[in-house]
Coordinates of C-alpha atoms in Angstrom, one line a residue:
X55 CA 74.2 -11.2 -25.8
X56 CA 75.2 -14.8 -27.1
X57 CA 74.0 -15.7 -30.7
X58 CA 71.4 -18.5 -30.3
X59 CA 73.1 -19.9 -33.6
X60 CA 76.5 -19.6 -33.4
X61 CA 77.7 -18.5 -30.2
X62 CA 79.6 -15.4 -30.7
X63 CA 79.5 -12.9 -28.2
X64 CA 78.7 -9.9 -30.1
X65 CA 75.7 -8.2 -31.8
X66 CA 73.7 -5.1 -32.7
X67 CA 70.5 -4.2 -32.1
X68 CA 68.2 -3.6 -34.9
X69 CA 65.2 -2.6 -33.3
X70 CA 63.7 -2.1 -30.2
X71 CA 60.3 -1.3 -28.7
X72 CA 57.8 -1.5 -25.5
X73 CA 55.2 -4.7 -25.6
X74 CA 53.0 -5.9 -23.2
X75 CA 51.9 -2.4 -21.9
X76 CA 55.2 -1.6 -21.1
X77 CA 56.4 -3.6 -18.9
X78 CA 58.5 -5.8 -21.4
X79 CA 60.6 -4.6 -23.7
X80 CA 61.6 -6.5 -27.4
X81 CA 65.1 -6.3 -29.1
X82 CA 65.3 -7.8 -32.2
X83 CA 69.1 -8.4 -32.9
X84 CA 71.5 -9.5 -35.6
X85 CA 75.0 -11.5 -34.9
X86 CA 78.2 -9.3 -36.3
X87 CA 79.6 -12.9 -36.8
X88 CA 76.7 -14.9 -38.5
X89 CA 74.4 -12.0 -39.7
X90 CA 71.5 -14.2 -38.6
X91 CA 69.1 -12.3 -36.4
X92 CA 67.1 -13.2 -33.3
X93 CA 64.9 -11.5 -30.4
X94 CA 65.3 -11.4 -26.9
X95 CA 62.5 -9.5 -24.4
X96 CA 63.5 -7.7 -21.7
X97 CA 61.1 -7.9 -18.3
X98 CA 61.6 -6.3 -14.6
X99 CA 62.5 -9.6 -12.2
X100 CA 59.8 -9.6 -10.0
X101 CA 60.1 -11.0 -6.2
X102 CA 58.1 -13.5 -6.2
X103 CA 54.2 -12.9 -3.7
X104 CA 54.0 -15.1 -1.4
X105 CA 50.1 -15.8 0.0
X106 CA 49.7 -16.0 3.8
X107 CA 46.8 -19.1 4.0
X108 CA 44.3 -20.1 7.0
X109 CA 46.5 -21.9 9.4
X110 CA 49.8 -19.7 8.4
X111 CA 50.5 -21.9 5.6
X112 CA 51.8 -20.5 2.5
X113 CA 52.4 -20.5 -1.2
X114 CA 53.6 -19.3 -4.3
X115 CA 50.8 -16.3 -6.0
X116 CA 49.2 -18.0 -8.8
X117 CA 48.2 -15.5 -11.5
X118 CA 46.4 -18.9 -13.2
X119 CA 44.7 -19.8 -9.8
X120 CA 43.2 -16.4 -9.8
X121 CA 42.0 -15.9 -13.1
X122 CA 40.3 -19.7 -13.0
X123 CA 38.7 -18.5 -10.1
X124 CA 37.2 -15.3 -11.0
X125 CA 36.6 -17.2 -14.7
X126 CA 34.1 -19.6 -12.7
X127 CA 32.5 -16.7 -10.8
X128 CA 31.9 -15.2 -14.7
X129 CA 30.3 -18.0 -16.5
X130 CA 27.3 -17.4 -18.5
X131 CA 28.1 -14.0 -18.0
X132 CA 28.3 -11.6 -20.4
X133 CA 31.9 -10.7 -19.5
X134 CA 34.6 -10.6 -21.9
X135 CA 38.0 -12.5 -21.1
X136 CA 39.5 -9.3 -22.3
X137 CA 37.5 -8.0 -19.0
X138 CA 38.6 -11.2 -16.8
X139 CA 42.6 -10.4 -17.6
X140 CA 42.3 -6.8 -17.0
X141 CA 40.7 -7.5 -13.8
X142 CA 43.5 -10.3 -12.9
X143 CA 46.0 -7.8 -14.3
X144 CA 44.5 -4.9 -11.9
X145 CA 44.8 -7.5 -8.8
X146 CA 48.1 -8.4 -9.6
X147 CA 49.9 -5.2 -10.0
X148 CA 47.8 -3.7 -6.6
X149 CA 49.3 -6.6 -4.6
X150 CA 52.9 -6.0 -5.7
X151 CA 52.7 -2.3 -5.5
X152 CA 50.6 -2.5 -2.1
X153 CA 53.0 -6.1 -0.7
X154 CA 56.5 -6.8 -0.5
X155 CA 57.0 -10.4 -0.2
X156 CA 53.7 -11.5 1.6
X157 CA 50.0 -10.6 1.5
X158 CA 46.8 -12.7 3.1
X159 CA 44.8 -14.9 1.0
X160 CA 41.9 -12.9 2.6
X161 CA 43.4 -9.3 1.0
X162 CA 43.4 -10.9 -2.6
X163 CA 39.9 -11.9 -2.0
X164 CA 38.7 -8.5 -0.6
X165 CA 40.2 -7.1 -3.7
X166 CA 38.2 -9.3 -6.4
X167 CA 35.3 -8.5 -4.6
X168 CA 35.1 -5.1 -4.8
X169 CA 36.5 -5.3 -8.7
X170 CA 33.9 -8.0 -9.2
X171 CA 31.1 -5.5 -7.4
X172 CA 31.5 -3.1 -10.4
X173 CA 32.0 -5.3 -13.2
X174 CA 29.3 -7.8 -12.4
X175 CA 27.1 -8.5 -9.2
X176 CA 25.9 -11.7 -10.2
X177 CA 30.0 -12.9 -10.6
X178 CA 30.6 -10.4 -7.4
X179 CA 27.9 -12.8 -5.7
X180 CA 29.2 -16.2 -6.7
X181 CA 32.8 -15.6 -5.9
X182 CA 31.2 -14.6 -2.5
X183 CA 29.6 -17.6 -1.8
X184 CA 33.2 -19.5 -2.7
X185 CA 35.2 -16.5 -1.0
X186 CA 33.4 -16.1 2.3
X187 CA 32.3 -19.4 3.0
X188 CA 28.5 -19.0 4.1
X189 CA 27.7 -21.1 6.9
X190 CA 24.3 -20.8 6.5
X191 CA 21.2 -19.4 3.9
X192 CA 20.6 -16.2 6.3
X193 CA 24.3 -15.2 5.8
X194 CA 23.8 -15.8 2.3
X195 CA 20.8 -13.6 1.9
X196 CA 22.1 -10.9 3.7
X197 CA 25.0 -10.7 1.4
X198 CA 22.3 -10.5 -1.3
X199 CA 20.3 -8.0 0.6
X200 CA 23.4 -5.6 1.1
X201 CA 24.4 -6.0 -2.3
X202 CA 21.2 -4.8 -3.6
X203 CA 21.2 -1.9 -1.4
X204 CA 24.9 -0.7 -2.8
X205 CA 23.6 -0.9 -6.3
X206 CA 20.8 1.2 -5.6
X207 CA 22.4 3.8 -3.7
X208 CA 24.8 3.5 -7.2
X209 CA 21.4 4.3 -9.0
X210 CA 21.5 1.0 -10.4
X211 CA 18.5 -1.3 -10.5
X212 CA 18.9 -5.3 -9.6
X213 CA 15.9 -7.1 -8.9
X214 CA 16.5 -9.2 -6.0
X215 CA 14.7 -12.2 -7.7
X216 CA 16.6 -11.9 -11.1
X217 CA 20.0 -11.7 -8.8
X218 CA 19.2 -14.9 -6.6
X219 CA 17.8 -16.4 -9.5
X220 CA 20.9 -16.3 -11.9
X221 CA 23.2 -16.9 -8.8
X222 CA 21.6 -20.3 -8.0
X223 CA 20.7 -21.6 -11.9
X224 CA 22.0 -19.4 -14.6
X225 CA 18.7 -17.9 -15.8
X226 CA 17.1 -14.7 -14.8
X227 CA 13.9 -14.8 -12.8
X228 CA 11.6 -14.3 -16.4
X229 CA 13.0 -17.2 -18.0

């Protein structure tokens, strides 16, 4: 490794350790010439995901593009953005496990949804409505309608009214 400071090709490393969950890892270093010390990172060179659009267009995975996205579904949610980065984070390392170079716009959705589902089913329904494009109220409600019948076979209660009622204003039903 090059000294940042004076150029010479030669160095040692001082110390060295996993950040970032492991997937980078941090050397600090000090110049045999110099003696001044500096740190480089280490990280795996990712191919780049490609998403497959409507109409076969396509463009560069945007890990910011997601996390605004799922951010919006989650406001005035009590959801951490320690929550929101793990769930980006989860996405992320799913698609480029499960895809090599390519994977539809429509299988990034499908896999915010069902993260969303568990975390939050007011966020799951709002990044539905975005997501799936409802052409009408009826396809709407019978998203809310399934919903609600998931979360009780889960043995979780969601009033119907408190759900539509947060969706569409951002208050529950009693307020």
């Amino acid at each position: 490794m090059k000294c940042p400071h004076c150029s010479h090709p030669e160095d040692h490393v001082i110390d060295s350790r996993p950040v970032e969950n492991g997937s980078v890892i941090r050397r600090r270093r000090e110049c045999l010439s110099c003696a001044r010390r500096f740190t480089t990172y280490e990280r795996l060179e990712v191919i780049p995901l490609v998403v497959l659009k409507s109409g076969n267009r396509r463009e560069p995975f945007d890990r910011n593009k997601l996390r605004d996205g799922i951010l919006t579904a989650c406001k005035k949610r009590s959801i951490s953005v320690a929550q929101v980065e793990k769930l980006v984070s989860e996405v992320e390392t799913s698609l480029q496990e499960d895809y090599v170079m390519e994977v539809q716009s429509r299988t990034i959705g499908d896999l915010v949804l069902g993260k969303l589902k568990e975390l939050d089913p007011v966020a799951y329904v709002r990044f539905a409505s975005v997501y799936k494009q409802f052409s009408d109220l009826d396809s709407f409600l019978t998203e809310l309608k399934g919903l609600k019948q998931e979360q009780k076979l889960r043995g979780k209660k969601v009033k119907y009214a408190d759900l539509l009622s947060t969706f569409l204003n951002g208050t529950t039903a009693k307020n």
